[in-house]
XYZ file of C-alpha atoms in Angstrom:
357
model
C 0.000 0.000 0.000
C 1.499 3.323 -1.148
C 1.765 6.721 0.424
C 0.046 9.135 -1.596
C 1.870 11.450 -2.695
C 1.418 13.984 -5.332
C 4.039 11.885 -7.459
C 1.958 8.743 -7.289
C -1.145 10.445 -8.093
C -0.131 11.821 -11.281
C 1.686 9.002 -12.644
C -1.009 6.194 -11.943
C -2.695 5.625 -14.810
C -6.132 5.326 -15.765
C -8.297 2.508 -16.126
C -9.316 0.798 -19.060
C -12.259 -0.403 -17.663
C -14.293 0.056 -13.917
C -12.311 1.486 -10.830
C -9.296 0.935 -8.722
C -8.698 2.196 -5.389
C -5.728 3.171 -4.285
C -5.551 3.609 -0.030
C -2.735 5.651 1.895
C -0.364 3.731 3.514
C -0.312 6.875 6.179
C -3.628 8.290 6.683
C -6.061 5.554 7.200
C -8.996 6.090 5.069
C -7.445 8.551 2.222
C -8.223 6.630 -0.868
C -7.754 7.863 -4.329
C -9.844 6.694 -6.972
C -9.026 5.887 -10.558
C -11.158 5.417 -13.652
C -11.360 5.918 -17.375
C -11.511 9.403 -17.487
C -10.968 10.706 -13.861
C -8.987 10.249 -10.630
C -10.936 11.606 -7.261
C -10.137 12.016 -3.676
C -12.112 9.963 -0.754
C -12.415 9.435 3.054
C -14.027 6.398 3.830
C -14.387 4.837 7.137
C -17.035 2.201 8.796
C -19.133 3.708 11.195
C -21.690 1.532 13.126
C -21.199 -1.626 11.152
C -21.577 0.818 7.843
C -19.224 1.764 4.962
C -19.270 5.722 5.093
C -17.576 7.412 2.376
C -17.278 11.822 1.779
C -16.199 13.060 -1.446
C -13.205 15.213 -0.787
C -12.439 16.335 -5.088
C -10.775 15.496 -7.651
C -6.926 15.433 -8.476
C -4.938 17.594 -9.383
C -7.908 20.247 -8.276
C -6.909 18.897 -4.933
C -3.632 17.641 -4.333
C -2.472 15.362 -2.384
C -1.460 17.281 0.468
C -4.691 19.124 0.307
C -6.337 15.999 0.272
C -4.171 14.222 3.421
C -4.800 17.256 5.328
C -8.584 16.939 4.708
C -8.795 13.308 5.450
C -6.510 13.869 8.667
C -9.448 16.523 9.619
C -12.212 14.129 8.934
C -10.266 11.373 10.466
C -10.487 13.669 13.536
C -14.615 14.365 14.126
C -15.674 11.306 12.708
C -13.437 9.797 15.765
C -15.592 11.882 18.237
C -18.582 10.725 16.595
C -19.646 13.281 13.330
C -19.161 10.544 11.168
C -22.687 9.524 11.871
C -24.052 12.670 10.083
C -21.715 13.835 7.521
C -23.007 13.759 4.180
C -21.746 10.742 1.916
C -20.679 11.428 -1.386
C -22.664 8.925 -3.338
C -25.362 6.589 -1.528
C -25.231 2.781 -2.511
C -27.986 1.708 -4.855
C -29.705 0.353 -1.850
C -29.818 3.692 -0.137
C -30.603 4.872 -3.457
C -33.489 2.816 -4.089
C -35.186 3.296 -0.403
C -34.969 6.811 -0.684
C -36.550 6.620 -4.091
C -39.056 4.229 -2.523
C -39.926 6.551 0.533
C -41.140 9.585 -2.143
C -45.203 10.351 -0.743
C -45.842 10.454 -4.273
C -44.786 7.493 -5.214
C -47.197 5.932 -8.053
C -48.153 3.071 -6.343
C -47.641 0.162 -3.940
C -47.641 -2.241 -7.574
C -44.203 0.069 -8.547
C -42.964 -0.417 -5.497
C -42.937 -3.687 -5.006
C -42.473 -4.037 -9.054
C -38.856 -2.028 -8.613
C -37.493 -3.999 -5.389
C -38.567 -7.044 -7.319
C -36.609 -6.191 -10.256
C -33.481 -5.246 -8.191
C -33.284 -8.460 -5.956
C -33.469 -10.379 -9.180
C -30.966 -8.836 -11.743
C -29.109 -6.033 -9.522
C -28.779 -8.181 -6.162
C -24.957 -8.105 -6.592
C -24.837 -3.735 -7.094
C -26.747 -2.874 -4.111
C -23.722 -1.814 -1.428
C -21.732 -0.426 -4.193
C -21.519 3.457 -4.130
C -23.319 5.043 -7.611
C -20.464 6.370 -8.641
C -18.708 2.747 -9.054
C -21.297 1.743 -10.770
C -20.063 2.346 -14.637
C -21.517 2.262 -18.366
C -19.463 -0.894 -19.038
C -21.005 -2.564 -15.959
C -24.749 -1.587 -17.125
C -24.067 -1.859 -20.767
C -23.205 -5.903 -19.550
C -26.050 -6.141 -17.431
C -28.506 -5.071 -19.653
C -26.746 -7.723 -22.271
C -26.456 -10.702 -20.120
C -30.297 -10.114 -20.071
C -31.052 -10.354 -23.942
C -33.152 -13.499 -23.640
C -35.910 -11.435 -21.930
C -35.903 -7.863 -23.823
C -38.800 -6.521 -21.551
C -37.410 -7.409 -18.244
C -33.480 -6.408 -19.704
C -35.567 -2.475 -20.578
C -37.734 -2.231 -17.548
C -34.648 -3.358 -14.980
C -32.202 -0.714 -16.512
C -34.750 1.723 -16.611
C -35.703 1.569 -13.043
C -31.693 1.699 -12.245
C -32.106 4.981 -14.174
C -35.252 6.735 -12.122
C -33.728 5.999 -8.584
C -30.071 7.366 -10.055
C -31.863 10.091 -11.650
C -33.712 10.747 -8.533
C -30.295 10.361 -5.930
C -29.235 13.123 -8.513
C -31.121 15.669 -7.491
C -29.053 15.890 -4.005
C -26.025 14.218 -4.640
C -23.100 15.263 -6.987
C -23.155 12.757 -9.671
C -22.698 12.186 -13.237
C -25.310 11.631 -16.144
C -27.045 7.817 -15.426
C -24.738 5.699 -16.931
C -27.435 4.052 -19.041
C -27.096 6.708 -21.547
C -24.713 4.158 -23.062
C -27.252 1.556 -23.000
C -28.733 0.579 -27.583
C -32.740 -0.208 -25.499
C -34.089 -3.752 -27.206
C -37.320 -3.353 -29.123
C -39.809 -4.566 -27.835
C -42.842 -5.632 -29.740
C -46.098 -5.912 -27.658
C -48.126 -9.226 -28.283
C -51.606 -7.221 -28.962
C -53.136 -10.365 -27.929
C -56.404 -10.568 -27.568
C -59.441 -12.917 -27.264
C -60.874 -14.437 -30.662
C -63.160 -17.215 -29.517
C -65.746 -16.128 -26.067
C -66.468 -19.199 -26.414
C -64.007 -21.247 -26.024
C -62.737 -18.954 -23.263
C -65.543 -19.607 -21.104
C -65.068 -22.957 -21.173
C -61.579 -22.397 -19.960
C -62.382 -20.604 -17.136
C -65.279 -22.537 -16.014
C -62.740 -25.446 -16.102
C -60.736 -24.216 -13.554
C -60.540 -26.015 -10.674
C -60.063 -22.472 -8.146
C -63.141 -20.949 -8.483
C -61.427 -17.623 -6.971
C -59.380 -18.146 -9.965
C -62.592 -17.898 -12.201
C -63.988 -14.857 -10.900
C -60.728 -13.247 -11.227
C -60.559 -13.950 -15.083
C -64.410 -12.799 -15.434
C -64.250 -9.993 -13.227
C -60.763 -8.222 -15.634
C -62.734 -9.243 -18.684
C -66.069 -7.418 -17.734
C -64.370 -4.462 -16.114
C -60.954 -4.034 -18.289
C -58.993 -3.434 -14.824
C -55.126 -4.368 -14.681
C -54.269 -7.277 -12.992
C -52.799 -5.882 -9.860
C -56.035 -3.576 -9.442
C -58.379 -6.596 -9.516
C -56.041 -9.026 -7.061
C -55.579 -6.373 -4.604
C -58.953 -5.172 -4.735
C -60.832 -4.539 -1.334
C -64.678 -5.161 0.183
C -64.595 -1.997 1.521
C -63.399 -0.376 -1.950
C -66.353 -2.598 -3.936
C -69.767 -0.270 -3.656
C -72.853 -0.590 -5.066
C -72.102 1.482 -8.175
C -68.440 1.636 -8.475
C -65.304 0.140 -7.906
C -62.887 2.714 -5.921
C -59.127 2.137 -6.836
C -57.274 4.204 -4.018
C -54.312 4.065 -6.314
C -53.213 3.073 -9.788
C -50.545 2.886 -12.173
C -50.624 6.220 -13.460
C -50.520 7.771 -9.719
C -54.083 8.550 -8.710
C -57.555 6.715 -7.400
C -60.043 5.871 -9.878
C -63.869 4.979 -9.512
C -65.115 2.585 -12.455
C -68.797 2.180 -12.629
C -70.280 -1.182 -12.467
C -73.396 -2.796 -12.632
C -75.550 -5.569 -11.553
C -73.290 -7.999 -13.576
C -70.767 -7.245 -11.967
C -71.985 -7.907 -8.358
C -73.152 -11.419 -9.709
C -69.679 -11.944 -10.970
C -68.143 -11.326 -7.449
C -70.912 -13.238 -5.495
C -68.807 -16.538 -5.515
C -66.508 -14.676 -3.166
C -68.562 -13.118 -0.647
C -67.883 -13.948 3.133
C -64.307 -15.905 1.824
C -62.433 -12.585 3.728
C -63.367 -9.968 5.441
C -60.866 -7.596 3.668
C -59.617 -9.156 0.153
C -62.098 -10.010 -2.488
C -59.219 -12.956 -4.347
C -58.191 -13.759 -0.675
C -55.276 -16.607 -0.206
C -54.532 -18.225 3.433
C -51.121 -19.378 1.390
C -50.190 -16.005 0.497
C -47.650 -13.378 2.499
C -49.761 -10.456 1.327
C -52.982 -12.253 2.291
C -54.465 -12.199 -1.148
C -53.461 -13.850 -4.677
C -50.549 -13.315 -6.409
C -50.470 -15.518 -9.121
C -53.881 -16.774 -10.568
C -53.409 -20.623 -12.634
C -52.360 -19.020 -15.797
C -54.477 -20.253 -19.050
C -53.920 -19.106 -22.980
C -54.698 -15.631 -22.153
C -52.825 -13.518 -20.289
C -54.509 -10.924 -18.262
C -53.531 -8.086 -20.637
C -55.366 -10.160 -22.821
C -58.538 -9.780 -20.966
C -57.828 -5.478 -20.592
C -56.982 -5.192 -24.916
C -59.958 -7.241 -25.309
C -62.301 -5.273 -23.263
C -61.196 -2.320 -25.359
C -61.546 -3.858 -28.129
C -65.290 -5.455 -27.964
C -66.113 -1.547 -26.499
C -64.652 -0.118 -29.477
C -66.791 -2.528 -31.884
C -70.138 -1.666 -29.822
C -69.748 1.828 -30.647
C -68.122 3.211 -27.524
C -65.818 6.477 -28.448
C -62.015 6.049 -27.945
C -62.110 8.722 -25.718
C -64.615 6.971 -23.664
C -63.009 3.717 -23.666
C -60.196 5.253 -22.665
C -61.631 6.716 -19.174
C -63.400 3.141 -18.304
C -59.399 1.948 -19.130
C -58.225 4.940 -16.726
C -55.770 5.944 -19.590
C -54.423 9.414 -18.648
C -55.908 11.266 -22.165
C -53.345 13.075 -24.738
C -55.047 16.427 -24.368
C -54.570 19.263 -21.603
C -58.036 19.836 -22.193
C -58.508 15.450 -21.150
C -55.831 15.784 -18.510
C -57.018 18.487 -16.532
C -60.624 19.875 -17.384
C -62.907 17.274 -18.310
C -63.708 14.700 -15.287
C -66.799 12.787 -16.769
C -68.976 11.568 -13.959
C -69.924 7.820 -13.334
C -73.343 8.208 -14.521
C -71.871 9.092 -17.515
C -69.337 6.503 -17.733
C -72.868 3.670 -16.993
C -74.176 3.714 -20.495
C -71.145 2.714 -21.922
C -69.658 0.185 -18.978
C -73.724 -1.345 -19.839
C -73.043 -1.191 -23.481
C -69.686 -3.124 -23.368
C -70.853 -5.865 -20.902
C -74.156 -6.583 -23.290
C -71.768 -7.003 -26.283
C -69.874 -9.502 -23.601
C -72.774 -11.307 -22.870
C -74.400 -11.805 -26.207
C -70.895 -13.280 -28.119
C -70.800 -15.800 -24.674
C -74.208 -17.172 -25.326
């Protein structure tokens, strides 16, 4: 282990690829870092079982003696205890992601739980490693080592981006390294369902019957599948269905009908809380209904779809989807009330009914 002196700094060369650390041989903590393009100054230190780390600046902005001193001063308070509240450089991607995760306007509890899924999968290995270690090379290899599933290669690297984007906003750090990421194209299936028929007898074949109302209910109502599996009693009233929160970051009330109530009578008394309850489940209500041909997107394009055919407007497909619409005038003005949302909800489920008889 070297002493680091001005000398050493400015003849160690750079990287080709990632980071090296180089640590003082004098002044415990000082560590220079090397990469590619840039060689910076660090005190880092473990305080209460955690790796702390302060920016100190970059050579030759800060020499080395400039830099010693400063470490020798940190060295100093974080030894009578201001370690615990200095400001770290750059947060690890777990710190990253919680503090992303703790935002009050957060979209929803389906994005949070969708992000920390994707992380413990595919990014399990980055989570105590600083941002700034984290390079283009490493996420450009990531995202390639994930080619077999496009989607889940996009939507990983793309929540990496939102909680680096959002640790940007306080800490000093660099453009997300993802910029160097060529995306995959990705083609959506556009399935949807040809024969009523013959998906009836499907789901009547299933052997959960929770499972069957679940299909019928997303196919009568056009709701996600998250929305319908975490759906409430106390959310289910005798006109609408109240979605405290969804996808695009605020409640929505769908009207329903009659049908609908039949559809969910199967489940009544089952749980007090969840309408797809499951004693099997951590959450306390399904997760994963038996999959069959169709996929539950499936059952949402499809609902669109047979309401487009009856005559329903876009636009008013659209609100019974909860799509946020294109226009300002959409967005922000025009808040059509479930009464007139009925007529059309009617409409689409009489269409339903007559190509299932």
């Amino acid at each position: 282990m070297p002493k680091l002196t001005e000398t050493y700094a400015r003849k160690v060369p750079q990287t080709k690829n990632g980071t090296e650390k180089h640590w003082d041989s004098e002044v415990k903590g000082l560590v220079l870092f090397v990469g590619k393009k840039a060689k910076t100054w660090y005190f880092q230190k473990d305080v209460g079982g955690q790796t702390k780390r302060v920016l100190i600046g970059r050579f030759p902005v800060i020499s080395a003696a400039a830099a010693r001193q400063t470490a020798l001063g940190f060295a100093l308070e974080w030894g009578r205890g201001a370690g615990k509240h200095i400001q770290i450089g750059a947060p690890s991607l777990e710190d990253a992601m919680e503090a992303y995760l703790a935002r009050p306007k957060l979209r929803s509890d389906a994005h949070r739980s969708g992000l920390r899924q994707q992380f413990d999968l595919h990014l399990k290995d980055w989570m105590r490693l600083p941002l700034d270690e984290i390079t283009k090379a490493m996420v450009v290899e990531r995202h390639r080592s994930m080619a077999k599933r496009p989607s889940a290669a996009n939507h990983t690297l793309k929540y990496f981006r939102t909680v680096w984007n959002h640790a940007r906003r306080v800490h000093d750090l660099p453009e997300s390294p993802t910029m160097a990421i060529e995306w995959y194209e990705e083609q959506p299936s556009g399935q949807i369902i040809e024969d009523l028929v013959e998906w009836r007898k499907v789901v009547d074949g299933l052997h959960n019957p929770i499972h069957k109302v679940f299909y019928e209910l997303i196919l009568f109502t056009g709701l996600r599948k998250t929305e319908a599996l975490t759906l409430e009693w106390k959310n289910i009233h005798e006109d609408r269905i109240h979605l405290p929160m969804t996808k695009n970051g605020r409640s929505f009330d769908l009207p329903i009908l009659q049908l609908h109530h039949e559809i969910l009578a199967p489940l009544r008394g089952l749980s007090r809380q969840w309408v797809f309850p499951s004693p099997k489940s951590t959450s306390g209500y399904v997760t994963g209904p038996q999959k069959i041909m169709w996929s539950p997107h499936a059952h949402r394009r499809t609902f669109a779809t047979v309401a487009m055919e009856a005559g329903i407007l876009e636009e008013i497909v659209g609100r019974l989807l909860n799509h946020t619409p294109l226009s300002i005038t959409g967005q922000r003005y025009v808040r059509p009330s479930l009464d007139a949302l009925r007529p059309a909800m009617s409409t689409v489920c009489d269409e339903f009914q007559a190509r299932l008889a």
